[in-house]
PDB file of C-alpha atoms and ligand atoms in Angstrom:
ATOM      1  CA  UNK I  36      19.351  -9.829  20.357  1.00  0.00           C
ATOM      2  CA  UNK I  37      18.041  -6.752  18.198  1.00  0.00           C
ATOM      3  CA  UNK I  38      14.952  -7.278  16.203  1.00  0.00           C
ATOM      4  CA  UNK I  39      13.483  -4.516  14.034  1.00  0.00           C
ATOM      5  CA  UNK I  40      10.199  -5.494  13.962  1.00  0.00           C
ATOM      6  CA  UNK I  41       8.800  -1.817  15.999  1.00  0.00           C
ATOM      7  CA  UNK I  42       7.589   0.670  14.149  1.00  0.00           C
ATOM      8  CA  UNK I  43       6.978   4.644  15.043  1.00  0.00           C
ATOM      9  CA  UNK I  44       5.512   5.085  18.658  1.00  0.00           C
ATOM     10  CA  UNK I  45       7.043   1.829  19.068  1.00  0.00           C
ATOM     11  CA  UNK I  46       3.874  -0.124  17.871  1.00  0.00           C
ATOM     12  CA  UNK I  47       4.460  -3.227  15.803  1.00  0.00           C
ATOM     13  CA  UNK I  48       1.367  -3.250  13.413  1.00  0.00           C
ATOM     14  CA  UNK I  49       1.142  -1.113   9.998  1.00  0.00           C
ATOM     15  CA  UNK I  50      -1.970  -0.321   7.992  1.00  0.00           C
ATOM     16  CA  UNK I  51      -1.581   1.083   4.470  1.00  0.00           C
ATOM     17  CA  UNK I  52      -3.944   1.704   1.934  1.00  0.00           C
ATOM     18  CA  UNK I  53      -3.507   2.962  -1.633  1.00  0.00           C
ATOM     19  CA  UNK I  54      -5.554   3.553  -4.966  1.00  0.00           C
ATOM     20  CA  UNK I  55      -4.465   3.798  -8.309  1.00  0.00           C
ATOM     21  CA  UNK I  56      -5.684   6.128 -11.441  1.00  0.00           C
ATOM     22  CA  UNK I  57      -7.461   8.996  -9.822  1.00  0.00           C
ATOM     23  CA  UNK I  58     -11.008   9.466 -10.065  1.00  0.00           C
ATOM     24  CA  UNK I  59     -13.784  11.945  -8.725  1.00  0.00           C
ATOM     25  CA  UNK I  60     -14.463   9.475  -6.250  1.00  0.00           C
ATOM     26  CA  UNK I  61     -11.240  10.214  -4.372  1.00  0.00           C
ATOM     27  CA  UNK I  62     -12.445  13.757  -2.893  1.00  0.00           C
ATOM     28  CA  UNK I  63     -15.271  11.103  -1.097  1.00  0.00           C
ATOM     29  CA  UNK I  64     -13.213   8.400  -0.047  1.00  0.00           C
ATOM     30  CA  UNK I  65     -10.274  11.085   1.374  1.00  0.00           C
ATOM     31  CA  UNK I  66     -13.092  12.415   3.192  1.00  0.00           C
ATOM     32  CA  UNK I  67     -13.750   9.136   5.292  1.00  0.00           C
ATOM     33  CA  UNK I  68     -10.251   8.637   5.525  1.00  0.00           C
ATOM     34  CA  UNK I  69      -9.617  11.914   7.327  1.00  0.00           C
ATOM     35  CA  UNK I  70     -12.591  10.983   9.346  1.00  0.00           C
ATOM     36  CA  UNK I  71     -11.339   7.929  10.423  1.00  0.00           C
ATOM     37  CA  UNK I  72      -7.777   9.259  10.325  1.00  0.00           C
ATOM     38  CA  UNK I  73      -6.193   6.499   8.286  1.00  0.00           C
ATOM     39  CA  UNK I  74      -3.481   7.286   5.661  1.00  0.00           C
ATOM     40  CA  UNK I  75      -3.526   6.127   2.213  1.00  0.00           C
ATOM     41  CA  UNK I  76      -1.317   6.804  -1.105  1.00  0.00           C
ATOM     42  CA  UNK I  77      -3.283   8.168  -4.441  1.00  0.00           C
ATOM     43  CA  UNK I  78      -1.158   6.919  -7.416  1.00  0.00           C
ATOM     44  CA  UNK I  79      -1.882   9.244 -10.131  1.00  0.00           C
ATOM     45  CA  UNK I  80      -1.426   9.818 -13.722  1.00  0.00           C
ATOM     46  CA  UNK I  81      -0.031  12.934 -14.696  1.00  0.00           C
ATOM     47  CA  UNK I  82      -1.649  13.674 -17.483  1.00  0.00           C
ATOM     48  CA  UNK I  83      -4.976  14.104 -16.187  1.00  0.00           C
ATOM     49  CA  UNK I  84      -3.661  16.915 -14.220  1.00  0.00           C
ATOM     50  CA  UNK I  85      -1.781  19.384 -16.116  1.00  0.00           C
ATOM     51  CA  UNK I  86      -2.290  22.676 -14.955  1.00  0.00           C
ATOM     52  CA  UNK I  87      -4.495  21.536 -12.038  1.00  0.00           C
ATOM     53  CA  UNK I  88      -2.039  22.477  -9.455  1.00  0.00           C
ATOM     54  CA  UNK I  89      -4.135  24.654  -6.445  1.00  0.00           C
ATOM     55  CA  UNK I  90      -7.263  22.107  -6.090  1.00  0.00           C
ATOM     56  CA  UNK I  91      -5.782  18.898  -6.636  1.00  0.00           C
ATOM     57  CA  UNK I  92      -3.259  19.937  -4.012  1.00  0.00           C
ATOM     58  CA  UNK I  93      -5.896  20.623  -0.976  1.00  0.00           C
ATOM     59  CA  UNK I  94      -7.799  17.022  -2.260  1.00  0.00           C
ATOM     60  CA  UNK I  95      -4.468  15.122  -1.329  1.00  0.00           C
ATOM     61  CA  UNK I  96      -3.106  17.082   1.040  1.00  0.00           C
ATOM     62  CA  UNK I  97      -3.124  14.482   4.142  1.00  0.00           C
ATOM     63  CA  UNK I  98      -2.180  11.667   1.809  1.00  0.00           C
ATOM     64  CA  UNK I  99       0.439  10.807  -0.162  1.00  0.00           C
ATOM     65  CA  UNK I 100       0.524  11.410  -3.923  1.00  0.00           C
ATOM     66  CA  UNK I 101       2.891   8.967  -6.033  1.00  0.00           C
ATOM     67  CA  UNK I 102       3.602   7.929  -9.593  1.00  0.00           C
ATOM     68  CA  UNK I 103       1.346   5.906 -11.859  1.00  0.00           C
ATOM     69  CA  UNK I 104       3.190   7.067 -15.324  1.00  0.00           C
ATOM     70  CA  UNK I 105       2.220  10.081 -17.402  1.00  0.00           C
ATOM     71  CA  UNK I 106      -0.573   7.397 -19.791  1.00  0.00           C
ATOM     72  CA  UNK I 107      -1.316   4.624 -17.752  1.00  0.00           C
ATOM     73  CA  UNK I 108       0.230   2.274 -20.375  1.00  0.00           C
ATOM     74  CA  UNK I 109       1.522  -1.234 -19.859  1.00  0.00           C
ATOM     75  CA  UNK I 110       5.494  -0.324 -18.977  1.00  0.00           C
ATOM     76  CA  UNK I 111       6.235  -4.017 -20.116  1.00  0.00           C
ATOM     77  CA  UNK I 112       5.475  -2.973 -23.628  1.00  0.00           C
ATOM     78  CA  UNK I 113       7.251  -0.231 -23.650  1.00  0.00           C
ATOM     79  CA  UNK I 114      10.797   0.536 -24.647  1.00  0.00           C
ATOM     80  CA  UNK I 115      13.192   1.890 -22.098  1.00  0.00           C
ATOM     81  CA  UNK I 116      13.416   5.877 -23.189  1.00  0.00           C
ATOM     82  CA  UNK I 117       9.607   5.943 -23.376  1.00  0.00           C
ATOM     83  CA  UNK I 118       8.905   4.082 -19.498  1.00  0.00           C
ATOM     84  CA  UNK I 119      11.500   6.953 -18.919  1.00  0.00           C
ATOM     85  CA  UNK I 120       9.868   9.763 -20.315  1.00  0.00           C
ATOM     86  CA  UNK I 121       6.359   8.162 -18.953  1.00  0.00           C
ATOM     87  CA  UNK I 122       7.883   8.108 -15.535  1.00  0.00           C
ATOM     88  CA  UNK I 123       9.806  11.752 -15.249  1.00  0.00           C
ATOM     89  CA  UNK I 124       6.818  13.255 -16.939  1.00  0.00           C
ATOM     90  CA  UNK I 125       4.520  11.993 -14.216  1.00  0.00           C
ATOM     91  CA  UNK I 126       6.660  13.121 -11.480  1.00  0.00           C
ATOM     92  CA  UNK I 127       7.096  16.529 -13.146  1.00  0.00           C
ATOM     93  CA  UNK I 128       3.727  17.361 -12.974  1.00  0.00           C
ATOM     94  CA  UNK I 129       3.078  15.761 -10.058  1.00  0.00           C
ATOM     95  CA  UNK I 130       6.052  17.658  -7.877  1.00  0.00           C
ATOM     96  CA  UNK I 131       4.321  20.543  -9.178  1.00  0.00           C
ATOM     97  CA  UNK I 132       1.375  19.807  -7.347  1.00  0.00           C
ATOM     98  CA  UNK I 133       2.682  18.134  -4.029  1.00  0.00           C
ATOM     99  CA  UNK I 134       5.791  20.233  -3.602  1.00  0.00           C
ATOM    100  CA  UNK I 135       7.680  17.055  -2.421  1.00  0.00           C
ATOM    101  CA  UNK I 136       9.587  14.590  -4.312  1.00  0.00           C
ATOM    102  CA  UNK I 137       7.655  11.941  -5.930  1.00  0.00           C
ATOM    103  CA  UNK I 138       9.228   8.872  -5.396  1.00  0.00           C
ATOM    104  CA  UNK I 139       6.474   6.169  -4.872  1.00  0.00           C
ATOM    105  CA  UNK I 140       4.987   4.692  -7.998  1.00  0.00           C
ATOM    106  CA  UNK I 141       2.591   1.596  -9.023  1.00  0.00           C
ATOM    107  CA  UNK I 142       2.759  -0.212 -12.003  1.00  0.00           C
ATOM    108  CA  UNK I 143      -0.272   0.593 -14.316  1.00  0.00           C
ATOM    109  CA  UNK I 144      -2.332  -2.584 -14.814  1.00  0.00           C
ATOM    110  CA  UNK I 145      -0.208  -4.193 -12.909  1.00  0.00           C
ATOM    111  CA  UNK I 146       2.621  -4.955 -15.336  1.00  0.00           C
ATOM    112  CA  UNK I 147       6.313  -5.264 -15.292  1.00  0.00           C
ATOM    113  CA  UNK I 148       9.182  -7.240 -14.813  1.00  0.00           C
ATOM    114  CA  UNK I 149      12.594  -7.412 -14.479  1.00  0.00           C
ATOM    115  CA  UNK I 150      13.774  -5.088 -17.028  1.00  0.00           C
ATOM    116  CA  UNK I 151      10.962  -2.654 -15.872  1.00  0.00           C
ATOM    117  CA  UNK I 152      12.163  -2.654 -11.866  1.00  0.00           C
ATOM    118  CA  UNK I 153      16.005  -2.331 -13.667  1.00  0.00           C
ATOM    119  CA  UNK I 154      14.526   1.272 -14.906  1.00  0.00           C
ATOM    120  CA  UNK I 155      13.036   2.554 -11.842  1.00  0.00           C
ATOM    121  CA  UNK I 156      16.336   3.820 -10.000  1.00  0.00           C
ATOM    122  CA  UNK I 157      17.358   5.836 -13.072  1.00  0.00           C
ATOM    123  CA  UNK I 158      14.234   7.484 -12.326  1.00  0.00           C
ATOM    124  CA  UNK I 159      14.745   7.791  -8.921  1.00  0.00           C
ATOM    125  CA  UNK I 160      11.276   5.198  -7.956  1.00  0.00           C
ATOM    126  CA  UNK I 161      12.395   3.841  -4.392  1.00  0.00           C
ATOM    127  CA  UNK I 162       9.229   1.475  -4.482  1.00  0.00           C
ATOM    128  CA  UNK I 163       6.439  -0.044  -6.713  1.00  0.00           C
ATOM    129  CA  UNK I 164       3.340  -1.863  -6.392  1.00  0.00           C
ATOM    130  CA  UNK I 165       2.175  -4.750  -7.929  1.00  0.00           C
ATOM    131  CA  UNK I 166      -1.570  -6.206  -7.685  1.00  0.00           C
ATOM    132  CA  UNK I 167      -0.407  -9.616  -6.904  1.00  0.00           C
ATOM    133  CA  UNK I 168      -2.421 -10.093  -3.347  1.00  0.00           C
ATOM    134  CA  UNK I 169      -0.089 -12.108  -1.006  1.00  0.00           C
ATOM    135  CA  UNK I 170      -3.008 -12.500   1.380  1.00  0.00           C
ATOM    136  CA  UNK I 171      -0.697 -12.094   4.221  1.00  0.00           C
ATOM    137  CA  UNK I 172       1.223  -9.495   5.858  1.00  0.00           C
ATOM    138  CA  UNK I 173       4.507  -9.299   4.838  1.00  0.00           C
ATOM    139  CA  UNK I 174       6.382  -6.433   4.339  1.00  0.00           C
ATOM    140  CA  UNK I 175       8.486  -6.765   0.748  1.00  0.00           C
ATOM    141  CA  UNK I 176      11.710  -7.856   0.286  1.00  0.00           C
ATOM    142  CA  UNK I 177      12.331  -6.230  -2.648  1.00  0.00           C
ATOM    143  CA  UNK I 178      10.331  -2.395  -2.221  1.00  0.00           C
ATOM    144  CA  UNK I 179      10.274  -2.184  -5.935  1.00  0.00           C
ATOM    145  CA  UNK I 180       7.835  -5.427  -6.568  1.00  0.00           C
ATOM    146  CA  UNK I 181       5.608  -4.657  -3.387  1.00  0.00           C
ATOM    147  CA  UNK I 182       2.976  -6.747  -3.379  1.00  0.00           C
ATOM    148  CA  UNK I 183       0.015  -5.512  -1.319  1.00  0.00           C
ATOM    149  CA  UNK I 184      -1.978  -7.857   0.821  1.00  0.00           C
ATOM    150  CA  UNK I 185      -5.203  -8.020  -0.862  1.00  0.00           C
ATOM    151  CA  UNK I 186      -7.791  -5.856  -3.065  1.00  0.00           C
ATOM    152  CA  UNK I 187     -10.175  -3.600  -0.851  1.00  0.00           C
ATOM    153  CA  UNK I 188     -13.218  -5.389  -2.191  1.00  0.00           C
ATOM    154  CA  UNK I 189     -11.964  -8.410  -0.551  1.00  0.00           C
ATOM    155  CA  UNK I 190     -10.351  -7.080   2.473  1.00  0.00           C
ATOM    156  CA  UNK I 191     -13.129  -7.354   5.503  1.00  0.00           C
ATOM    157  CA  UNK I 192     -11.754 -11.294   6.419  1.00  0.00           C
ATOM    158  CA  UNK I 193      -8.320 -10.465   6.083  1.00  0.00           C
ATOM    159  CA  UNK I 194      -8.798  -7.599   8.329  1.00  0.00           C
ATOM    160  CA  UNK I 195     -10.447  -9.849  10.779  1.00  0.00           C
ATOM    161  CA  UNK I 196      -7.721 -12.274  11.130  1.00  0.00           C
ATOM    162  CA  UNK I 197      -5.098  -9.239  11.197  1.00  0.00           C
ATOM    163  CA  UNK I 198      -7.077  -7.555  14.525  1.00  0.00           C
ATOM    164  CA  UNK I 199      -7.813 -10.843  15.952  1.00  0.00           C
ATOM    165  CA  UNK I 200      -3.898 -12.263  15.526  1.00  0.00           C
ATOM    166  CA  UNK I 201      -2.785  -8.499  16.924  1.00  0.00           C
ATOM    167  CA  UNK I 202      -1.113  -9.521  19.513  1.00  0.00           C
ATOM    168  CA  UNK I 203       0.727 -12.814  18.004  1.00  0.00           C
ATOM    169  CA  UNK I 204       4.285 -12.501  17.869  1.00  0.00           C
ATOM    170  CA  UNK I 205       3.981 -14.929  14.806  1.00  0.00           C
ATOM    171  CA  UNK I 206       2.136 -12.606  12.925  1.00  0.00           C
ATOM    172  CA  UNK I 207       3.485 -10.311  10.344  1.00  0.00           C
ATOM    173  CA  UNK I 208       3.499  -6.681  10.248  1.00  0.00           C
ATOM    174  CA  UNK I 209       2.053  -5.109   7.416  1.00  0.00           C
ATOM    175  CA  UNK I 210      -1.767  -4.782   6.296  1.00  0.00           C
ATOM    176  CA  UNK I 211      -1.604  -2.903   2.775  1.00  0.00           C
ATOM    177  CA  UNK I 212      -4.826  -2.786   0.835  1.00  0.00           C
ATOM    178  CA  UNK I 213      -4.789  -1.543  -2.472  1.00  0.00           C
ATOM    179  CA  UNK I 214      -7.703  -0.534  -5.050  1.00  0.00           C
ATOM    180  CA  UNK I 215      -9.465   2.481  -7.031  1.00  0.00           C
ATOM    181  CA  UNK I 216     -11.877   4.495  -5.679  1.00  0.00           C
ATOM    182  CA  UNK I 217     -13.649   4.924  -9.390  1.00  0.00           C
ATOM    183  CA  UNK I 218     -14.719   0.727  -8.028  1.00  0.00           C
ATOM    184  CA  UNK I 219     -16.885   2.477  -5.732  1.00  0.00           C
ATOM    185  CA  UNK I 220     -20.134   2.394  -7.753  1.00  0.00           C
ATOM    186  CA  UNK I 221     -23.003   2.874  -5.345  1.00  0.00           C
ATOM    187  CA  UNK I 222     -24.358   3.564  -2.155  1.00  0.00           C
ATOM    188  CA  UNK I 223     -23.807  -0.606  -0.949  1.00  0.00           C
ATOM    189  CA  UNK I 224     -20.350   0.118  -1.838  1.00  0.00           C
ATOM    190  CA  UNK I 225     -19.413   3.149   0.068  1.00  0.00           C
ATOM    191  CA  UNK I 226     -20.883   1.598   2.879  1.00  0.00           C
ATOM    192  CA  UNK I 227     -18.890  -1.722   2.804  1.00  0.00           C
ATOM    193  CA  UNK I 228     -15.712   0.244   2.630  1.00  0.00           C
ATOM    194  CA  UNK I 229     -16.567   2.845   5.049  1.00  0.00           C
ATOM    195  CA  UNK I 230     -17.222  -0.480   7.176  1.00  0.00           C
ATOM    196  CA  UNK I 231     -13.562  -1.672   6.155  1.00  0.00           C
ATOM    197  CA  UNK I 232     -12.032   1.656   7.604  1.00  0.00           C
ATOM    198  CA  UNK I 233     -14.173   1.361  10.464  1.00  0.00           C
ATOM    199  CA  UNK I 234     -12.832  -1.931  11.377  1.00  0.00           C
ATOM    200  CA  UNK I 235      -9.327  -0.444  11.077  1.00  0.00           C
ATOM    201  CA  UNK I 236      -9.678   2.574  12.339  1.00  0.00           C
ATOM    202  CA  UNK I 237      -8.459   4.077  16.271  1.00  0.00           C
ATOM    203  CA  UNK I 238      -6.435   1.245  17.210  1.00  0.00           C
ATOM    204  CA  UNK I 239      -3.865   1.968  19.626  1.00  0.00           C
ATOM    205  CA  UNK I 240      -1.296  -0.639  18.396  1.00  0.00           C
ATOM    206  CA  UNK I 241      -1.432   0.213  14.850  1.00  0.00           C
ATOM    207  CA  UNK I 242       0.736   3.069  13.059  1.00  0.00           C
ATOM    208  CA  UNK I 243      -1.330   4.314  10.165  1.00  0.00           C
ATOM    209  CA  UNK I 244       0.898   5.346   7.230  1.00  0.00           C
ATOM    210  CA  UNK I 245       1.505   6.306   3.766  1.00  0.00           C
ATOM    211  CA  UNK I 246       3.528   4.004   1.385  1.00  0.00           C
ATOM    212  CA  UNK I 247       6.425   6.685   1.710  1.00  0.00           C
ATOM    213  CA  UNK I 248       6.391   6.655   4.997  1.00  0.00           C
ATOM    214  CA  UNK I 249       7.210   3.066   5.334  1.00  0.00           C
ATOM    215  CA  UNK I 250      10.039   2.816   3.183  1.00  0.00           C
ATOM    216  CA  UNK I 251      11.456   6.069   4.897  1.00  0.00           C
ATOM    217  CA  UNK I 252      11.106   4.264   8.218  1.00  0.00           C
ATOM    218  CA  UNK I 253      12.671   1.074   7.232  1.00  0.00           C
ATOM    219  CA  UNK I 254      15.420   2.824   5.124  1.00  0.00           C
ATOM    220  CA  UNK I 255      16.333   4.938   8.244  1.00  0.00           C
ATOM    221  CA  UNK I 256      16.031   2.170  10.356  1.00  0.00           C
ATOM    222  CA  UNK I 257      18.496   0.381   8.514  1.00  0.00           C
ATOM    223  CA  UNK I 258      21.187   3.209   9.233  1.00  0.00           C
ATOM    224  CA  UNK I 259      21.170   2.415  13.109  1.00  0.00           C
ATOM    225  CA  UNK I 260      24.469   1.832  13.680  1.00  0.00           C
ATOM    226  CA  UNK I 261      24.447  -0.479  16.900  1.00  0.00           C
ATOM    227  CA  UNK I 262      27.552  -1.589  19.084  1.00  0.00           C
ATOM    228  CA  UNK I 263      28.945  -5.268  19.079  1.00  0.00           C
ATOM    229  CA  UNK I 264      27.631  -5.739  23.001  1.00  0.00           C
ATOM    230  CA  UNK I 265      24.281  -4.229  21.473  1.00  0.00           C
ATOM    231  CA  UNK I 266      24.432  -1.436  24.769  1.00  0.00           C
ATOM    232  CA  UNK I 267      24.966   1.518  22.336  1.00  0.00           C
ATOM    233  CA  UNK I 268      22.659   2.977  19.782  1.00  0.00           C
ATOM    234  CA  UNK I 269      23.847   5.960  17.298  1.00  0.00           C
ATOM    235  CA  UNK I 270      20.662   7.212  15.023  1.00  0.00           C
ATOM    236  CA  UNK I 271      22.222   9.095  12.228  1.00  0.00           C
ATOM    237  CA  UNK I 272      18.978   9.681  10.073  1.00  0.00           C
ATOM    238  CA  UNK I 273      16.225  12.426  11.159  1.00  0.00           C
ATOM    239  CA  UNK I 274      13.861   9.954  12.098  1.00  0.00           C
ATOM    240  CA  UNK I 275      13.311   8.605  15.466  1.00  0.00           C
ATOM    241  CA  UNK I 276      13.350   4.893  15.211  1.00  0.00           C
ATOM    242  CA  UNK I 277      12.331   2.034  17.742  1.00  0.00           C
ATOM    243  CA  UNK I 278      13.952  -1.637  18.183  1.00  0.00           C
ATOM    244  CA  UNK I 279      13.203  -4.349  20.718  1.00  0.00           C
ATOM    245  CA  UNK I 280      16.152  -6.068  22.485  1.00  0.00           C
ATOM    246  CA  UNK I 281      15.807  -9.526  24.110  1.00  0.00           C
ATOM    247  CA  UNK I 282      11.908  -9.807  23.018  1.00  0.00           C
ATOM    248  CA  UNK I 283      11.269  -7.833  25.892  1.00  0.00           C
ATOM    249  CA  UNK I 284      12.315  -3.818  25.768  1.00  0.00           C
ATOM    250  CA  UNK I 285      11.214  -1.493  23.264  1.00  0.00           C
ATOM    251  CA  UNK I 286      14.289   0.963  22.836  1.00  0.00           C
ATOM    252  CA  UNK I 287      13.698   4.367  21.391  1.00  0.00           C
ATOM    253  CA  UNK I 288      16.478   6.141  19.737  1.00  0.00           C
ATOM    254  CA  UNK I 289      15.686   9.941  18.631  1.00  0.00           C
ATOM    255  CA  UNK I 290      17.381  11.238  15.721  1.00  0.00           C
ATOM    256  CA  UNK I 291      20.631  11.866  15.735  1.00  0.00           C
ATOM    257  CA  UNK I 292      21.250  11.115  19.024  1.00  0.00           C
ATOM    258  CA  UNK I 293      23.544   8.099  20.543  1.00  0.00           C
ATOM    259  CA  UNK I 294      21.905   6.375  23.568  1.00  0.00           C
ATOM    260  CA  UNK I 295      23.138   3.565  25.895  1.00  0.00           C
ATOM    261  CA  UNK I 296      20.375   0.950  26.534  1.00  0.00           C
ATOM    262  CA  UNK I 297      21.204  -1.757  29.088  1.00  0.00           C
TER     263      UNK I 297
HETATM  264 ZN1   ZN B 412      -4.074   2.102 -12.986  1.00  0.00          ZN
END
């Protein structure tokens, strides 16, 4: 039996953190998360950075930078064309700055619903968070209404029971904490989150990622094309991926390379 529950390095725990709107408060915050050397996505709205290219490049430069729409309005108000234009806008500007495609997004305020998620693969969005807080660690079923585990300002217990259940096979994978740094009003509170990414922080069974970087794992790892007698493993994407067999071997296949794994 194949399960995919192992992620890069062949560790089975993921910690993701993102915040919406961009503020001033993000140069500070990215500055404890390189320290701590956690990865987080910064969701931003375009039109706060026309022209902005150079600096707001270096600021995000270990992080991801995703979608938010060009106004931050509510996209379930909105007719189709203009969620479009809010949407290709955004990444415009914000391509300009990364040099990548931009193909994460959250939904401002939170809002959408089915006819908003129908618009996101014309404009090329592979996934979009939600603030409904699952308070558990799933990983979505549907990468397009990803809900996030819980709200920073609220994440210290959660992030007890997800070190303390580590180990559990019964546990799930994913610990995604969402927020915006511009909720970071004083001293108290740059010391309870520093203490949150403390907590987190230099744990040897836990890949630290990016939003991107998860779907791109899972998507990839869903390309593993893997023989009836489960012996042979072809990786066609150019990602190494990881698999357990049996509940007992962890199985690395490089990319694009076929392996036999007995
Ligand atoms: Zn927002």
């Amino acid at each position: 039996m194949i399960q995919y529950h192992v992620y890069p390095g062949g560790l089975k725990r993921i910690v993701t953190f993102s915040f919406d709107d961009g503020s001033q408060n993000d140069v500070r915050l990215i500055s404890l998360f390189d320290k701590y050397r956690l990865k987080a996505t910064f969701h931003l709205n375009g039109k706060n950075y026309i022209g902005k290219t150079e600096n707001v490049k270096a600021i995000y430069q270990n992080h991801e930078i995703a979608c938010h729409t060009l106004s931050h309005g509510w996209p379930s108000r909105m007719p189709n064309a203009s969620l479009v234009t809010e949407i290709m806008r955004d990444r415009e500007i914000l391509e300009k700055i990364s040099g990548y495609p931009v193909t994460g997004m959250s939904y401002p305020s939170g809002s959408y619903n089915s006819n908003v998620i129908s618009v996101m693969d014309s404009c090329g969005i592979e996934y979009s968070r939600t603030v409904k807080a699952t308070n558990d660690f799933d990983l979505p079923e549907d990468f397009l209404e990803w809900n996030p585990s819980c709200h920073f300002k609220s994440a210290m217990p959660l992030a007890e029971r997800f070190l303390r259940d580590i180990d559990s096979q019964w546990t799930k994978p994913l610990f995604y904490i969402w927020g915006h740094s511009h909720e970071i009003r004083n001293e108290d509170d740059w010391e309870e989150t520093e203490e949150l990414l403390k907590l987190l922080a230099n744990n040897n069974k836990i890949w630290y990622a990016t939003n991107i970087e998860i779907f791109d794992y899972i998507s990839a790892q869903k390309m593993l094309k893997i023989s009836a007698d489960e012996r042979i493993f072809y990786n066609p994407t150019a990602t190494d991926l990881w698999v357990e067999k049996d509940k007992s071997k962890i199985i690395k296949i490089p990319a694009g390379t076929r392996i036999i794994a007995d």
